[in-house]
Coordinates of C-alpha atoms in Angstrom, one line a residue:
Chain A
M1 CA 100.1 101.7 133.7
S2 CA 95.6 100.4 133.5
D3 CA 94.2 97.2 135.8
K4 CA 91.7 96.2 132.4
R5 CA 93.2 93.7 130.8
V6 CA 92.5 91.9 127.1
V7 CA 91.3 89.3 125.8
I8 CA 90.7 87.3 123.0
T9 CA 87.8 86.4 121.9
G10 CA 86.8 86.3 118.0
L11 CA 89.3 85.0 115.3
G12 CA 88.7 85.3 112.1
V13 CA 91.0 84.6 109.3
F14 CA 90.9 84.2 104.9
S15 CA 94.3 83.2 103.9
P16 CA 96.8 81.1 101.2
I17 CA 96.6 78.5 104.8
G18 CA 92.6 78.8 105.3
N19 CA 88.9 80.0 105.0
T20 CA 88.7 79.2 108.8
T21 CA 90.5 79.9 112.0
S22 CA 90.7 75.7 111.9
E23 CA 91.5 75.0 108.8
A24 CA 94.5 78.1 109.2
W25 CA 95.4 76.5 112.2
E26 CA 95.3 72.5 111.6
N27 CA 97.7 73.9 108.2
A28 CA 100.0 76.2 110.3
V29 CA 100.6 72.7 113.2
A30 CA 100.9 69.9 109.9
G31 CA 103.2 72.3 108.0
K32 CA 101.0 72.0 104.8
S33 CA 101.8 75.2 102.5
G34 CA 99.3 77.4 100.9
V35 CA 102.4 78.3 98.5
T36 CA 102.0 78.0 95.1
R37 CA 102.9 79.2 91.1
L38 CA 101.3 82.9 90.9
S39 CA 98.3 82.4 89.0
M40 CA 96.8 86.1 90.6
I41 CA 99.2 87.9 87.8
D42 CA 101.3 86.4 85.0
P43 CA 104.5 84.8 86.6
D44 CA 106.5 85.1 84.2
L45 CA 106.2 89.0 83.6
F46 CA 108.6 88.6 87.3
T47 CA 111.9 87.1 88.7
S48 CA 109.7 85.6 91.9
Q49 CA 107.0 83.1 90.5
V50 CA 105.4 81.9 94.2
A51 CA 102.6 83.8 96.1
G52 CA 100.3 83.1 98.9
Q53 CA 96.6 83.1 96.7
V54 CA 93.9 83.5 99.2
K55 CA 91.7 80.9 97.8
D56 CA 88.3 80.0 96.5
F57 CA 86.8 83.5 97.6
D58 CA 83.5 84.3 96.1
A59 CA 83.7 88.2 97.6
A60 CA 80.0 88.6 95.3
E61 CA 78.7 85.1 97.0
L62 CA 80.3 86.6 101.1
L63 CA 79.0 90.0 100.6
G64 CA 76.7 90.4 98.5
P65 CA 78.1 91.1 94.6
K66 CA 76.8 95.4 94.5
R67 CA 79.0 95.2 98.1
A68 CA 81.9 94.0 97.0
R69 CA 82.0 95.7 93.5
R70 CA 82.1 99.4 95.4
N71 CA 84.9 97.6 97.8
D72 CA 89.0 96.7 96.6
R73 CA 89.3 92.7 97.4
Y74 CA 92.1 94.5 100.6
T75 CA 88.6 95.4 102.3
Q76 CA 86.9 92.9 101.0
L77 CA 88.4 89.9 102.9
A78 CA 88.9 92.1 105.1
M79 CA 84.9 92.5 105.4
A80 CA 85.0 88.4 105.0
A81 CA 87.8 88.0 108.0
A82 CA 85.3 90.8 110.8
A83 CA 82.2 88.1 110.4
Q84 CA 83.8 85.4 110.4
A85 CA 85.4 86.9 114.2
W86 CA 82.5 88.8 114.8
E87 CA 79.9 85.7 114.6
D88 CA 83.4 84.1 116.7
S89 CA 82.9 86.6 119.3
G90 CA 79.2 85.2 120.5
L91 CA 78.6 89.3 120.3
S92 CA 75.9 91.6 118.6
E93 CA 74.7 94.7 117.9
E94 CA 72.0 94.1 120.7
S95 CA 74.1 92.9 123.3
I96 CA 76.5 95.3 123.8
D97 CA 76.4 99.9 123.2
P98 CA 78.5 100.2 119.7
E99 CA 79.8 103.3 121.2
R100 CA 81.6 100.7 122.9
V101 CA 82.8 98.5 120.1
G102 CA 86.2 100.5 117.4
V103 CA 87.4 99.1 115.0
V104 CA 91.1 99.4 114.2
I105 CA 92.8 97.7 111.0
G106 CA 95.5 98.4 109.1
S107 CA 96.9 97.4 105.4
G108 CA 100.7 98.3 104.6
V109 CA 99.6 100.0 101.4
G110 CA 95.1 99.7 101.2
G111 CA 93.6 98.9 97.5
M112 CA 96.4 98.8 95.5
E113 CA 94.2 97.0 92.7
T114 CA 92.1 100.1 91.7
F115 CA 94.6 102.5 91.5
E116 CA 96.9 100.1 89.5
K117 CA 93.2 99.4 87.5
Q118 CA 92.7 103.4 87.3
H119 CA 95.4 104.4 86.9
T120 CA 95.6 102.2 83.4
T121 CA 92.1 104.1 82.7
A122 CA 93.3 107.6 83.2
L123 CA 96.0 107.2 80.8
E124 CA 94.1 105.6 78.5
R125 CA 90.4 107.4 79.0
G126 CA 90.8 111.1 79.8
P127 CA 91.5 111.2 84.1
R128 CA 87.1 113.1 83.6
R129 CA 86.6 108.2 83.3
I130 CA 88.7 107.5 86.9
S131 CA 85.6 105.7 88.5
S132 CA 83.7 107.8 91.5
M133 CA 84.7 104.8 93.5
F134 CA 88.6 105.0 92.6
V135 CA 88.7 107.5 95.9
P136 CA 87.3 105.3 98.5
M137 CA 87.9 102.1 97.2
M138 CA 92.0 102.6 97.0
I139 CA 92.6 104.5 100.3
S140 CA 93.8 102.3 103.5
N141 CA 91.4 102.9 106.0
M142 CA 88.7 101.8 104.1
A143 CA 89.0 98.8 105.5
A144 CA 88.2 100.0 108.6
G145 CA 85.0 102.4 108.2
Q146 CA 83.2 99.7 106.3
V147 CA 83.4 97.0 109.1
A148 CA 82.3 99.6 111.2
I149 CA 79.7 100.3 108.6
D150 CA 79.0 96.6 109.2
L151 CA 78.6 95.8 112.6
N152 CA 77.1 99.6 113.7
A153 CA 80.4 100.0 115.3
K154 CA 80.6 103.6 116.7
G155 CA 84.0 103.2 119.2
P156 CA 87.2 104.4 118.5
N157 CA 88.0 103.4 114.4
F158 CA 90.6 103.9 112.6
A159 CA 93.8 102.2 111.0
T160 CA 97.6 101.9 111.2
V161 CA 99.6 101.9 107.9
T162 CA 103.1 100.8 109.0
A163 CA 104.0 98.5 106.2
C164 CA 105.0 94.6 107.6
A165 CA 104.8 96.4 111.2
S166 CA 100.9 97.5 110.1
S167 CA 98.3 95.3 111.6
S168 CA 100.0 94.4 115.4
H169 CA 100.3 98.1 115.9
A170 CA 96.7 97.6 115.3
I171 CA 96.2 95.0 117.7
A172 CA 98.5 97.2 119.5
S173 CA 96.4 100.6 119.3
S174 CA 93.5 98.0 119.8
V175 CA 94.7 97.1 124.1
D176 CA 95.3 100.3 125.2
A177 CA 91.7 101.9 123.9
I178 CA 90.4 99.0 125.8
R179 CA 92.6 100.2 129.0
L180 CA 92.7 103.7 128.5
G181 CA 88.1 103.0 128.3
R182 CA 88.0 104.1 125.7
A183 CA 85.9 101.1 123.9
E184 CA 85.1 97.6 125.8
V185 CA 85.3 95.4 122.4
M186 CA 87.9 96.2 119.5
V187 CA 87.4 94.0 116.4
T188 CA 91.4 94.4 115.0
G189 CA 93.3 93.4 112.7
G190 CA 94.9 93.4 109.0
S191 CA 94.2 93.1 105.4
E192 CA 96.5 93.2 102.1
A193 CA 95.8 92.1 98.3
P194 CA 99.7 92.8 97.2
L195 CA 99.1 90.3 94.6
T196 CA 99.4 93.1 91.8
M197 CA 101.9 94.5 89.1
M198 CA 103.2 97.0 90.8
S199 CA 103.5 95.3 94.1
V200 CA 105.1 92.2 93.0
G201 CA 107.2 94.0 90.8
G202 CA 108.1 96.7 93.5
F203 CA 109.3 94.5 95.5
C204 CA 110.9 91.6 93.1
S205 CA 112.7 95.3 91.7
M206 CA 113.9 95.3 95.9
K207 CA 115.1 91.9 95.3
A208 CA 113.0 91.3 98.4
L209 CA 111.0 88.1 97.2
C210 CA 112.1 84.9 97.1
T211 CA 112.9 83.9 93.3
T212 CA 115.2 80.0 93.7
F213 CA 112.8 78.3 94.8
N214 CA 109.9 79.1 91.2
D215 CA 109.6 75.7 90.7
E216 CA 108.7 74.3 94.3
P217 CA 106.4 77.2 95.8
E218 CA 106.2 74.8 98.7
K219 CA 109.6 75.2 99.6
A220 CA 110.1 78.3 98.3
S221 CA 109.3 80.6 102.0
R222 CA 112.6 79.6 104.7
P223 CA 112.7 81.0 107.2
F224 CA 115.7 81.1 108.9
D225 CA 117.3 78.6 105.9
R226 CA 120.6 78.4 104.5
D227 CA 118.9 78.6 101.3
R228 CA 116.4 81.2 102.0
S229 CA 116.5 83.7 99.2
G230 CA 113.8 86.5 100.3
F231 CA 109.8 86.9 101.3
V232 CA 107.3 85.1 98.5
I233 CA 104.7 87.9 99.1
A234 CA 101.4 86.8 100.4
E235 CA 97.7 88.3 100.5
G236 CA 94.9 87.8 103.1
A237 CA 93.2 89.1 106.2
C238 CA 92.9 88.2 110.0
I239 CA 91.1 90.3 112.4
L240 CA 90.3 89.5 116.2
V241 CA 88.1 89.9 118.6
I242 CA 89.2 91.1 121.3
E243 CA 88.3 92.4 124.6
E244 CA 87.7 94.0 128.5
L245 CA 88.9 91.2 130.9
Q246 CA 85.3 91.5 133.0
H247 CA 82.9 92.2 129.9
A248 CA 84.3 88.8 128.5
L249 CA 84.1 87.5 131.9
A250 CA 80.4 88.7 132.8
R251 CA 78.8 87.5 128.6
G252 CA 80.8 84.4 130.1
A253 CA 83.0 84.8 126.1
H254 CA 84.7 81.9 124.7
I255 CA 88.6 83.5 126.0
V256 CA 91.3 82.0 122.9
A257 CA 94.3 83.5 125.3
E258 CA 94.8 87.6 127.0
I259 CA 97.1 89.9 125.2
S260 CA 99.7 90.7 128.2
G261 CA 102.2 93.2 126.7
V262 CA 102.7 95.6 124.2
G263 CA 106.7 95.9 122.8
M264 CA 107.2 99.6 120.1
S265 CA 110.4 101.3 118.9
C266 CA 112.2 102.4 115.8
D267 CA 115.2 101.3 114.4
A268 CA 116.7 105.1 113.0
H269 CA 118.6 103.8 110.7
H270 CA 117.7 102.3 107.7
I271 CA 114.2 103.1 105.2
T272 CA 114.3 99.1 104.6
A273 CA 117.2 97.9 106.5
P274 CA 117.2 96.3 110.1
A275 CA 119.4 98.3 112.5
P276 CA 122.6 96.3 113.5
G277 CA 122.4 93.4 115.7
G278 CA 118.2 94.3 115.6
E279 CA 118.6 96.5 118.5
G280 CA 115.3 98.0 118.1
C281 CA 112.7 94.3 118.1
A282 CA 115.5 94.1 120.4
R283 CA 113.8 97.1 123.1
A284 CA 110.4 96.2 121.6
M285 CA 110.0 92.7 122.5
R286 CA 111.8 94.5 125.9
M287 CA 109.5 96.7 126.0
A288 CA 106.8 94.3 125.6
M289 CA 108.3 92.0 128.5
T290 CA 107.8 95.3 130.5
D291 CA 104.6 95.6 129.9
A292 CA 103.1 92.3 130.6
G293 CA 104.7 91.5 133.5
M294 CA 107.2 89.1 132.4
A295 CA 111.3 88.6 132.5
S296 CA 112.8 86.7 129.8
G297 CA 112.6 83.5 131.9
D298 CA 109.3 83.3 131.2
V299 CA 108.7 83.5 128.0
D300 CA 108.2 80.2 126.5
Y301 CA 107.9 81.3 122.4
V302 CA 108.4 83.5 120.1
N303 CA 106.3 83.6 116.5
A304 CA 109.2 85.6 115.1
H305 CA 108.8 87.0 112.4
G306 CA 111.0 85.8 110.6
T307 CA 110.3 87.1 106.4
S308 CA 112.7 84.0 104.8
T309 CA 115.0 87.7 103.9
N310 CA 118.5 87.0 104.3
L311 CA 118.9 90.2 106.4
N312 CA 115.8 89.6 109.4
D313 CA 116.4 86.6 109.9
I314 CA 119.8 87.7 111.6
N315 CA 118.8 90.3 112.8
E316 CA 115.8 88.9 114.1
T317 CA 117.7 86.2 116.1
A318 CA 120.2 88.9 117.3
A319 CA 118.0 90.3 118.5
I320 CA 115.7 87.0 120.2
R321 CA 119.6 86.7 122.1
D322 CA 119.2 90.1 123.0
A323 CA 116.1 90.6 124.8
L324 CA 115.6 86.9 126.1
K325 CA 119.8 86.5 126.9
D326 CA 120.0 83.2 127.9
R327 CA 116.6 81.9 127.7
A328 CA 117.6 82.5 123.7
D329 CA 119.3 79.1 123.9
K330 CA 115.9 77.9 126.0
V331 CA 112.6 79.1 124.0
M332 CA 111.4 77.4 120.7
V333 CA 111.8 80.2 117.9
S334 CA 109.2 80.2 115.4
S335 CA 107.9 81.6 111.4
T336 CA 104.3 80.2 110.3
K337 CA 105.1 82.6 107.2
S338 CA 107.4 79.2 106.2
V339 CA 103.9 78.0 105.7
H340 CA 101.1 81.3 105.0
G341 CA 104.1 83.6 102.9
H342 CA 104.7 86.8 104.2
M343 CA 101.1 88.4 104.1
L344 CA 102.8 92.3 104.9
G345 CA 99.9 94.1 106.6
A346 CA 98.4 91.1 107.3
T347 CA 100.6 89.5 108.7
G348 CA 100.8 90.3 111.8
A349 CA 97.4 89.9 113.5
M350 CA 98.0 86.1 111.2
E351 CA 100.9 85.2 113.6
I352 CA 99.2 87.1 116.6
M353 CA 95.9 84.7 116.5
L354 CA 98.2 82.0 115.6
T355 CA 100.4 82.8 118.8
A356 CA 97.1 82.3 120.5
L357 CA 95.6 79.6 119.5
A358 CA 99.9 78.2 120.5
L359 CA 99.0 79.4 123.9
K360 CA 95.2 77.5 124.5
N361 CA 96.6 74.3 122.5
G362 CA 99.4 74.1 123.4
I363 CA 101.0 72.8 120.4
V364 CA 103.9 75.0 118.5
P365 CA 103.4 75.2 115.1
P366 CA 107.0 74.7 113.5
T367 CA 109.2 76.5 110.8
A368 CA 108.2 74.0 108.3
T369 CA 110.2 74.7 106.0
H370 CA 113.5 74.3 108.0
E371 CA 116.7 72.2 106.9
N372 CA 119.6 73.4 107.6
P373 CA 120.3 76.9 109.6
G374 CA 121.6 79.5 108.1
E375 CA 124.7 81.4 109.4
G376 CA 124.3 83.0 111.5
C377 CA 120.9 82.2 112.3
D378 CA 121.6 79.5 115.4
L379 CA 118.4 78.8 117.5
D380 CA 115.4 76.8 118.5
Y381 CA 113.3 77.2 115.2
V382 CA 111.2 73.6 115.9
P383 CA 112.5 73.2 112.5
G384 CA 109.6 69.7 110.7
T385 CA 107.6 69.7 112.9
A386 CA 105.0 70.8 115.6
R387 CA 105.8 70.1 118.3
K388 CA 103.3 70.2 122.1
A389 CA 104.8 71.7 124.8
D390 CA 102.1 73.6 127.8
I391 CA 103.5 77.2 127.4
Q392 CA 102.5 80.5 129.4
C393 CA 103.9 83.1 127.4
A394 CA 104.3 83.4 124.2
L395 CA 105.8 87.1 122.5
S396 CA 104.9 88.2 118.5
N397 CA 107.7 90.0 116.5
S398 CA 106.8 91.8 113.3
L399 CA 109.3 94.6 111.6
G400 CA 108.8 97.0 108.9
F401 CA 110.5 99.3 106.3
G402 CA 110.1 102.4 108.0
G403 CA 112.8 101.3 111.2
H404 CA 108.9 100.3 112.7
N405 CA 109.1 97.4 115.0
V406 CA 106.0 95.8 117.4
C407 CA 106.3 92.6 120.2
I408 CA 102.9 91.4 121.7
A409 CA 103.2 89.8 124.5
L410 CA 100.5 87.1 124.7
R411 CA 99.9 84.8 127.7
K412 CA 98.2 81.7 128.4
Y413 CA 94.3 82.6 129.8
K414 CA 94.1 80.2 132.9
G415 CA 89.6 80.8 133.4
D416 CA 91.6 82.8 136.7
N417 CA 90.3 86.4 137.5
Chain B
M1 CA 67.6 95.9 71.8
S2 CA 65.5 98.9 73.0
L3 CA 66.7 101.8 74.1
E4 CA 64.5 101.2 76.8
N5 CA 66.5 97.4 76.9
R6 CA 69.5 98.8 77.0
I7 CA 69.3 101.5 79.9
A8 CA 68.2 98.5 82.1
E9 CA 71.1 96.0 80.7
I10 CA 72.9 99.5 82.5
I11 CA 71.3 100.2 85.1
V12 CA 71.4 96.3 86.7
S13 CA 74.8 96.1 86.2
R14 CA 75.6 99.0 87.7
L15 CA 73.4 98.9 90.2
N16 CA 74.0 95.7 91.6
V17 CA 68.8 95.7 90.6
K18 CA 67.3 92.1 89.3
P19 CA 65.6 93.7 86.4
E20 CA 62.3 93.5 87.6
E21 CA 63.3 96.4 89.7
V22 CA 64.2 98.5 86.9
T23 CA 60.0 99.7 85.2
D24 CA 59.2 103.9 84.3
T25 CA 58.5 105.2 87.3
A26 CA 61.7 103.4 89.4
S27 CA 63.7 106.1 91.5
L28 CA 67.1 104.9 91.1
K29 CA 68.0 106.8 94.6
D30 CA 65.0 105.8 95.8
D31 CA 63.8 102.2 94.9
L32 CA 67.1 101.0 93.1
G33 CA 69.7 101.9 96.0
A34 CA 71.7 104.2 94.0
D35 CA 74.1 107.2 95.9
S36 CA 75.3 109.8 94.7
L37 CA 79.2 107.9 93.8
D38 CA 76.8 105.3 91.7
M39 CA 75.7 108.2 90.2
V40 CA 78.3 109.5 88.5
D41 CA 79.3 106.2 87.6
L42 CA 76.0 105.0 86.2
M43 CA 76.2 108.7 83.5
M44 CA 79.6 107.7 82.7
D45 CA 77.9 104.2 81.6
L46 CA 75.1 106.2 79.8
E47 CA 78.1 108.8 78.4
D48 CA 80.0 105.7 76.9
T49 CA 77.8 102.9 76.1
F50 CA 75.6 106.6 73.9
N51 CA 78.9 107.7 73.2
L52 CA 77.9 112.0 74.6
K53 CA 78.4 114.4 76.9
I54 CA 75.8 114.2 80.1
S55 CA 76.5 117.3 82.0
D56 CA 76.9 118.2 85.5
E57 CA 72.9 120.0 84.6
E58 CA 70.8 117.2 82.9
G59 CA 72.1 114.0 85.0
N60 CA 70.7 116.0 87.8
T61 CA 67.0 115.8 85.9
L62 CA 67.8 112.2 85.3
Q63 CA 66.3 110.3 88.9
T64 CA 63.9 107.9 87.3
V65 CA 64.4 105.4 84.8
G66 CA 61.8 107.0 83.2
S67 CA 63.2 110.3 82.9
V68 CA 66.9 108.8 81.6
V69 CA 64.7 106.8 77.9
S70 CA 63.0 110.4 78.0
F71 CA 66.5 112.1 78.5
L72 CA 67.7 110.0 76.0
K73 CA 64.9 110.5 73.5
T74 CA 65.8 114.1 73.4
K75 CA 68.8 114.0 72.8
G76 CA 68.3 112.1 69.7
I77 CA 69.0 108.2 70.1
E78 CA 66.6 105.7 69.4
A79 CA 68.2 102.5 70.3

């Protein structure tokens, strides 16, 4: 394995709990929910009427009217978050060889809104009225392509598409690219804009979304809780700048945390249901710990996938027990989806960002809405209130339909070599 | 509204340019920043607004704002 180490040196976010890193972090710690009644589309059409929406996002203002018009909302969110992360990193086109900067951005679906609008046009007026911008706006790799144009990043560039694990795969692949020497800097994360008729309707049909808290949106996403009834669909983008450690030190970059290990696996079991006992998730967690040189006893905090669905929360709890053995009774486990909802292809990056900030700040964000443990949910979920703790090692899980499992291991960065 | 003004309005909206940039001699690609994808959608806008068909060959001759105006006039469109 490579001796190169990888650190996070820039963060950018547009999310239901804030459009800056500091705002999102403060809300996650305060347990302040960003989930509201669905308003981007007519909520009365759906059984689940709550959502995590990005507020006050004016794409034309942020990106310019032409760039806004030529990109789907999922790409717009990625562009805005990437610009923030790049600025936060302190890098510039002049300070690094563009060929040594790569971009990998995941999305579960890509330009869903564009697809739906253009399909409607095609049905109403015929296929000759499909916009020339339809294909470039719809494809799920355009966020990666457009961000590369914005930053003049000419290194490795692609998209990862593994449903709710998409952005964790993006970050995992970016870590690999740096370790393999393919780039010094990777701009990576995920973006999703799923608040459309087909997405919300499709997840409702699966009975995957929460339907029992339509009148109390802020309580709807309740991971590991007895009264959970499904996940809360959410949109947003989170982008990280990650960098080879020596490169970061040489330019005096501010380092948020180290990404020290990557694990990935597949359940090979069912298209949507997790494998019994969360065995696939447990294998990804063990792989990440081995890669990071962590023993299970080292792990202080697990940022869970914790979707608030019946099946995920039981099986992920079992996976954490399986992977961490005795340590499972001591480790803190929380799901920040309790406040930002399930940002699908962007959620892994969001949670890895919050995990990195937890390590840096010595504060574990809570499972804000958790009140009564559900059956089979018997870990310390940090219910309600954030906890001060000088944590050193953390894991962040992301699991996607298709049986995809990713675990990212992070360490507090202590300014050693 | 004059034909010129109606065309200018379409170009401003499609290409996100300022009205004062849309002069008779302005090149759609070089001066107003249209790429090949913009040109396709601009032709659709003109077809929809003026209710006519523009063939690919005809579209390729429309390089400046003025050429769009004169093309539409040859099609019998005055305003």
